[in-house]
């Protein structure tokens, strides 16, 4: 059979790195019989892509408008490194003996990279591909992705420490007369959070109207702006719920005071700094859902921030399971306060995607599996 095993292993068990760090690992090649080849080379690249189909009306030759569907795309390349671990492109054919062979590789990341991000309409992605270069035959290829996390220290964002106080009010029409108001007040202690943290939400409902409030929803959303540049400039905005808590009902002419806890899941940090075709921000939305299809819900929202270093003045982290990992984020853990315990790294489950690029062969090993980036998650004391 020849090739028994062909894979890429990162030295960092979380396969998560920060801009400026060095990615290291090994290419493992196992043969059950000798194999002829020119060499083994590796490609390490970082890029962003956007792609979606658009519909618009186009004037045809007969002077009538007709619907036209077109795919628009955007692309940015951050780095693309390729070199041979064994042999050379111009070298002579060699025979590799049976057994397991290991070839180390390394790549120092540029200092200004955007965080990894995955979505149906675009991604920021970092991959390593190893190729067995075989003259006169199809090459063997294997591909794997790793996560890059760009630092967003909440202590350096002045707005992150600001409290939030949403005051919302709405009246309802009933037989051409306006009802007394439904008032909802929501308070957040700060605007800035990190994954693993609990957002404490204080809610006050004063329902003077005659309408029942079925639920009060508190929602954390991603607001993503995708930009395309070819064959024309286009923009697409998507809103996605990433966490939600709710409570109710509140009866007509009733009131309620309560506190909700919303845990921040593993998420990419705000902004996607240094990416020109994908923007990311987070939005906290409150919606009072009222009974009756003919009444509109009361809604309000505000900008919040998701970072990689927690606010020193807000909450204290405790030690996660002890795992010493070189090159896996120690710089972040101490950038605000040396007493912070380093985070663990967890997959962002909403962004699981195939690694297959357009035009890439289905025979590339690894692309049939799915990749989800891993982001820093802190472990916090539960009494704060």
Coordinates of C-alpha atoms in Angstrom, one line a residue:
X1 CA 0.0 0.0 0.0
X2 CA 2.9 2.4 0.7
X3 CA 1.5 5.3 2.6
X4 CA 0.2 4.2 6.0
X5 CA 0.0 7.5 7.9
X6 CA 0.3 11.1 6.9
X7 CA -0.6 13.9 9.4
X8 CA 0.4 17.2 10.9
X9 CA 0.8 17.7 14.7
X10 CA 1.2 21.0 16.5
X11 CA 3.5 21.3 19.5
X12 CA 0.8 23.4 21.2
X13 CA -2.0 21.0 22.2
X14 CA -4.6 23.8 21.8
X15 CA -3.3 24.7 18.3
X16 CA -3.9 28.3 19.3
X17 CA -1.4 31.1 18.8
X18 CA -1.1 34.9 19.0
X19 CA 0.3 37.3 16.4
X20 CA 4.1 37.4 16.6
X21 CA 4.4 33.9 18.2
X22 CA 6.0 31.0 16.5
X23 CA 4.0 28.0 15.2
X24 CA 5.9 24.8 15.6
X25 CA 5.0 21.2 14.9
X26 CA 5.8 18.0 13.0
X27 CA 4.8 16.3 9.8
X28 CA 4.5 12.6 10.5
X29 CA 4.9 10.2 7.5
X30 CA 4.6 6.5 7.9
X31 CA 5.2 3.9 5.1
X32 CA 4.7 0.2 5.1
X33 CA 7.0 -0.1 2.1
X34 CA 9.7 2.0 0.4
X35 CA 8.3 5.0 -1.5
X36 CA 9.8 7.1 -4.3
X37 CA 9.4 10.9 -4.0
X38 CA 11.0 14.2 -4.8
X39 CA 10.5 15.6 -1.4
X40 CA 8.1 16.8 1.3
X41 CA 7.2 20.5 1.4
X42 CA 4.9 22.6 3.6
X43 CA 2.7 25.6 3.0
X44 CA 1.6 27.8 5.9
X45 CA -0.8 30.6 5.1
X46 CA -3.2 33.1 6.6
X47 CA -6.0 34.7 4.6
X48 CA -9.5 36.1 4.7
X49 CA -12.3 35.4 2.2
X50 CA -15.9 36.5 1.8
X51 CA -18.4 35.1 -0.7
X52 CA -22.1 35.1 -1.2
X53 CA -24.7 35.3 -3.9
X54 CA -26.6 38.5 -4.7
X55 CA -29.8 39.2 -6.6
X56 CA -30.4 42.4 -8.4
X57 CA -32.4 43.7 -11.3
X58 CA -30.5 44.2 -14.5
X59 CA -31.7 46.1 -17.7
X60 CA -31.6 43.7 -20.6
X61 CA -31.2 44.5 -24.3
X62 CA -34.9 44.8 -24.8
X63 CA -35.2 47.5 -22.2
X64 CA -36.8 45.4 -19.5
X65 CA -35.5 44.7 -16.0
X66 CA -34.9 41.0 -15.1
X67 CA -33.5 39.4 -12.0
X68 CA -29.8 38.5 -12.1
X69 CA -27.9 36.4 -9.6
X70 CA -24.2 37.0 -9.1
X71 CA -21.6 35.7 -6.7
X72 CA -19.5 38.5 -5.1
X73 CA -16.2 37.8 -3.3
X74 CA -13.5 39.5 -1.2
X75 CA -10.0 38.3 -0.4
X76 CA -7.0 39.3 1.7
X77 CA -3.7 37.5 2.2
X78 CA -1.7 38.0 5.3
X79 CA 1.2 35.6 4.7
X80 CA 2.0 32.6 2.6
X81 CA 5.2 30.6 3.4
X82 CA 6.3 27.5 1.6
X83 CA 9.5 25.5 1.9
X84 CA 10.8 21.9 1.6
X85 CA 11.3 19.8 4.8
X86 CA 12.9 17.1 2.7
X87 CA 14.4 17.3 -0.8
X88 CA 13.8 20.3 -3.1
X89 CA 11.6 21.1 -6.1
X90 CA 14.5 20.7 -8.5
X91 CA 16.1 17.8 -6.7
X92 CA 16.4 14.2 -7.9
X93 CA 14.0 11.5 -7.0
X94 CA 14.8 9.7 -3.8
X95 CA 13.5 6.5 -2.1
X96 CA 12.2 6.8 1.4
X97 CA 12.5 3.6 3.4
X98 CA 9.6 2.0 5.2
X99 CA 8.8 3.1 8.7
X100 CA 7.8 6.3 10.5
X101 CA 9.5 9.6 9.6
X102 CA 9.1 12.9 11.4
X103 CA 9.9 16.4 10.0
X104 CA 9.8 19.4 12.3
X105 CA 8.5 22.8 10.9
X106 CA 8.2 26.3 12.3
X107 CA 6.8 29.6 11.2
X108 CA 6.9 33.0 13.0
X109 CA 3.5 34.8 12.6
X110 CA 3.4 38.4 11.5
X111 CA 2.6 40.8 14.4
X112 CA -0.6 42.3 13.0
X113 CA -3.0 39.5 12.3
X114 CA -6.8 39.4 12.8
X115 CA -8.3 36.7 14.9
X116 CA -9.5 33.5 13.4
X117 CA -13.2 33.7 12.4
X118 CA -15.6 31.3 10.6
X119 CA -19.0 31.9 9.0
X120 CA -21.0 30.8 6.0
X121 CA -20.3 34.1 4.2
X122 CA -16.7 34.5 5.1
X123 CA -13.7 33.5 7.3
X124 CA -10.3 34.5 8.6
X125 CA -8.4 31.2 8.4
X126 CA -4.9 30.0 9.1
X127 CA -3.8 26.6 7.7
X128 CA -0.8 24.3 7.3
X129 CA -0.6 21.9 4.4
X130 CA 2.0 19.2 3.9
X131 CA 2.7 17.8 0.4
X132 CA 4.5 14.6 -0.6
X133 CA 6.0 15.7 -4.0
X134 CA 5.9 12.7 -6.3
X135 CA 7.2 13.1 -9.8
X136 CA 4.9 11.8 -12.6
X137 CA 2.2 10.9 -10.0
X138 CA -0.5 12.7 -8.0
X139 CA 0.9 14.3 -4.9
X140 CA -0.3 13.3 -1.4
X141 CA -1.5 16.2 0.6
X142 CA -2.8 16.7 4.2
X143 CA -4.2 19.9 5.6
X144 CA -5.0 21.2 9.1
X145 CA -6.0 24.6 10.6
X146 CA -4.9 26.5 13.7
X147 CA -6.3 29.4 15.6
X148 CA -4.9 32.9 15.8
X149 CA -6.3 35.2 18.6
X150 CA -5.5 38.9 18.4
X151 CA -5.3 40.5 21.8
X152 CA -8.1 42.8 22.9
X153 CA -7.3 44.0 26.5
X154 CA -10.6 45.4 27.9
X155 CA -8.5 47.5 30.3
X156 CA -7.3 49.5 27.3
X157 CA -10.9 50.2 26.0
X158 CA -12.3 53.1 27.9
X159 CA -15.9 52.3 27.1
X160 CA -15.6 48.7 28.4
X161 CA -15.8 50.0 32.1
X162 CA -19.0 52.0 31.5
X163 CA -22.2 50.7 33.0
X164 CA -25.3 50.2 30.9
X165 CA -28.7 51.6 31.8
X166 CA -31.4 50.9 29.2
X167 CA -34.6 52.7 29.8
X168 CA -37.4 51.7 27.4
X169 CA -41.1 52.6 27.3
X170 CA -44.0 51.8 25.0
X171 CA -47.7 52.5 24.9
X172 CA -50.3 50.3 23.0
X173 CA -53.3 51.4 21.0
X174 CA -56.6 50.0 22.2
X175 CA -59.8 51.1 20.5
X176 CA -58.0 54.2 19.2
X177 CA -56.9 55.1 22.7
X178 CA -53.3 54.9 24.0
X179 CA -52.7 52.6 27.0
X180 CA -50.6 53.6 30.0
X181 CA -46.9 52.8 29.4
X182 CA -45.0 49.5 29.6
X183 CA -41.6 50.5 31.1
X184 CA -38.6 48.2 31.2
X185 CA -35.3 49.3 32.7
X186 CA -32.2 47.1 32.4
X187 CA -28.8 47.6 34.1
X188 CA -25.4 46.0 33.3
X189 CA -22.4 46.7 35.5
X190 CA -20.0 47.1 32.6
X191 CA -19.8 46.9 28.8
X192 CA -16.8 44.7 28.6
X193 CA -16.6 40.9 29.2
X194 CA -14.5 37.9 28.4
X195 CA -15.6 34.3 27.6
X196 CA -16.4 32.3 30.7
X197 CA -17.6 35.4 32.5
X198 CA -21.2 35.9 33.8
X199 CA -23.0 39.0 32.7
X200 CA -25.2 40.1 35.6
X201 CA -28.4 41.7 34.3
X202 CA -30.8 43.6 36.5
X203 CA -34.3 44.0 35.1
X204 CA -37.2 46.1 36.3
X205 CA -40.6 45.9 34.6
X206 CA -43.4 48.3 35.4
X207 CA -46.3 47.2 33.3
X208 CA -49.0 49.8 33.6
X209 CA -50.6 48.8 30.3
X210 CA -53.4 46.3 30.1
X211 CA -51.3 44.0 28.0
X212 CA -49.6 40.8 29.3
X213 CA -45.8 40.6 28.8
X214 CA -45.1 37.0 28.0
X215 CA -41.3 37.1 28.4
X216 CA -38.4 39.5 28.8
X217 CA -35.5 38.3 26.6
X218 CA -31.9 39.3 27.2
X219 CA -29.9 38.5 24.1
X220 CA -26.2 38.7 23.2
X221 CA -25.7 39.0 19.4
X222 CA -22.9 39.1 16.9
X223 CA -23.3 41.8 14.3
X224 CA -21.0 40.9 11.4
X225 CA -20.4 43.1 8.3
X226 CA -19.0 41.3 5.3
X227 CA -17.5 43.2 2.4
X228 CA -17.0 42.0 -1.2
X229 CA -14.8 43.7 -3.8
X230 CA -15.2 41.6 -6.9
X231 CA -16.8 41.9 -9.4
X232 CA -18.3 44.9 -7.6
X233 CA -18.3 46.3 -4.1
X234 CA -21.1 44.9 -1.9
X235 CA -21.8 44.8 1.9
X236 CA -23.8 42.3 3.8
X237 CA -24.8 42.5 7.5
X238 CA -25.7 39.4 9.5
X239 CA -26.9 39.3 13.1
X240 CA -26.5 36.0 15.0
X241 CA -27.7 35.2 18.6
X242 CA -24.9 33.6 20.6
X243 CA -26.5 33.6 24.1
X244 CA -29.9 34.3 25.5
X245 CA -31.8 34.2 28.8
X246 CA -35.5 35.0 29.4
X247 CA -38.0 35.3 32.1
X248 CA -41.7 36.0 32.4
X249 CA -44.6 36.5 32.4
X250 CA -45.5 39.9 33.8
X251 CA -49.2 40.4 34.1
X252 CA -51.1 43.4 33.0
X253 CA -50.8 46.2 35.5
X254 CA -48.1 44.2 37.3
X255 CA -44.4 44.7 38.0
X256 CA -41.3 42.6 38.5
X257 CA -37.7 43.0 39.6
X258 CA -35.2 40.3 39.0
X259 CA -31.6 39.5 38.1
X260 CA -30.5 37.2 35.3
X261 CA -27.1 35.6 34.6
X262 CA -25.9 35.2 31.0
X263 CA -22.6 33.3 30.6
X264 CA -20.3 34.5 27.8
X265 CA -19.5 31.5 25.5
X266 CA -16.2 31.0 23.7
X267 CA -16.2 33.9 21.2
X268 CA -13.8 35.8 18.9
X269 CA -12.8 39.2 20.3
X270 CA -14.6 42.3 19.1
X271 CA -13.6 44.2 15.9
X272 CA -11.5 41.6 14.0
X273 CA -8.7 44.3 14.0
X274 CA -6.5 44.2 10.9
X275 CA -9.1 42.5 8.7
X276 CA -10.5 44.8 5.9
X277 CA -13.3 42.7 4.6
X278 CA -15.0 41.4 7.9
X279 CA -16.1 43.6 10.8
X280 CA -17.4 42.1 14.1
X281 CA -19.1 43.7 17.0
X282 CA -21.3 42.5 19.8
X283 CA -24.8 43.8 20.7
X284 CA -26.8 43.3 23.9
X285 CA -30.5 43.3 23.1
X286 CA -33.5 43.4 25.4
X287 CA -37.0 42.5 24.0
X288 CA -40.3 42.6 26.0
X289 CA -42.5 40.1 24.1
X290 CA -46.2 41.1 24.6
X291 CA -49.3 39.0 24.1
X292 CA -51.3 39.5 20.9
X293 CA -50.1 39.4 17.3
X294 CA -51.3 43.0 16.7
X295 CA -49.0 44.5 19.3
X296 CA -45.4 45.1 18.6
X297 CA -42.7 44.1 21.1
X298 CA -40.7 46.7 23.1
X299 CA -37.0 46.5 22.1
X300 CA -33.8 48.2 23.0
X301 CA -30.1 47.4 22.5
X302 CA -26.5 48.6 23.2
X303 CA -23.0 47.9 22.1
X304 CA -20.9 45.6 24.3
X305 CA -17.3 44.3 24.0
X306 CA -15.9 40.8 24.1
X307 CA -12.2 40.8 24.9
X308 CA -9.3 38.5 25.6
X309 CA -8.1 40.1 28.9
X310 CA -10.8 40.7 31.6
X311 CA -11.4 44.0 33.3
X312 CA -9.2 44.1 36.4
X313 CA -11.8 46.1 38.3
X314 CA -14.7 43.8 37.7
X315 CA -14.1 40.1 38.4
X316 CA -11.4 37.8 39.7
X317 CA -10.5 34.6 37.8
X318 CA -9.5 31.3 39.5
X319 CA -7.1 28.7 38.3
X320 CA -8.4 26.4 35.5
X321 CA -7.1 22.8 35.3
X322 CA -3.4 23.0 35.5
X323 CA -1.8 22.5 32.1
X324 CA 1.5 24.1 31.3
X325 CA 1.7 24.9 27.6
X326 CA 4.5 26.8 26.0
X327 CA 3.6 29.4 23.4
X328 CA -0.1 29.2 24.2
X329 CA -1.1 32.6 25.6
X330 CA 0.9 33.4 28.7
X331 CA 1.5 36.9 27.3
X332 CA -2.2 37.6 27.4
X333 CA -2.8 36.2 30.8
X334 CA -0.5 38.7 32.4
X335 CA -0.9 41.8 30.2
X336 CA -3.4 43.5 32.6
X337 CA -2.7 42.0 36.0
X338 CA -0.1 39.3 36.9
X339 CA -2.6 37.7 39.4
X340 CA -4.9 36.6 36.5
X341 CA -4.8 32.9 35.9
X342 CA -4.2 32.0 32.2
X343 CA -7.3 31.0 30.3
X344 CA -8.1 27.6 28.8
X345 CA -9.0 27.4 25.1
X346 CA -12.4 26.1 23.9
X347 CA -14.0 25.6 20.5
X348 CA -16.5 28.2 19.2
X349 CA -19.1 25.6 18.2
X350 CA -21.2 27.9 16.0
X351 CA -18.3 28.2 13.5
X352 CA -17.6 24.6 12.6
X353 CA -16.7 24.6 8.9
X354 CA -15.0 22.4 6.3
X355 CA -11.4 23.3 5.4
X356 CA -11.9 22.7 1.7
X357 CA -11.1 25.7 -0.5
X358 CA -12.7 26.3 -3.8
X359 CA -11.0 24.3 -6.5
X360 CA -9.2 22.2 -4.0
X361 CA -9.0 18.4 -4.6
X362 CA -11.4 16.2 -2.6
X363 CA -8.4 13.9 -2.1
X364 CA -6.6 16.3 0.3
X365 CA -6.5 14.6 3.7
X366 CA -8.1 16.5 6.5
X367 CA -10.5 18.7 4.6
X368 CA -13.4 16.2 5.1
X369 CA -13.3 16.9 8.8
X370 CA -14.5 20.1 10.3
X371 CA -12.6 22.9 12.1
X372 CA -13.8 25.3 14.8
X373 CA -11.4 28.0 16.2
X374 CA -10.5 27.9 19.9
X375 CA -10.7 31.1 21.9
X376 CA -9.5 31.9 25.5
X377 CA -12.0 31.1 28.2
X378 CA -11.5 32.2 31.8
X379 CA -12.6 30.4 34.9
X380 CA -14.3 32.8 37.4
X381 CA -15.3 32.6 41.0
X382 CA -19.1 32.0 41.2
X383 CA -19.8 34.4 44.0
X384 CA -19.1 37.6 42.1

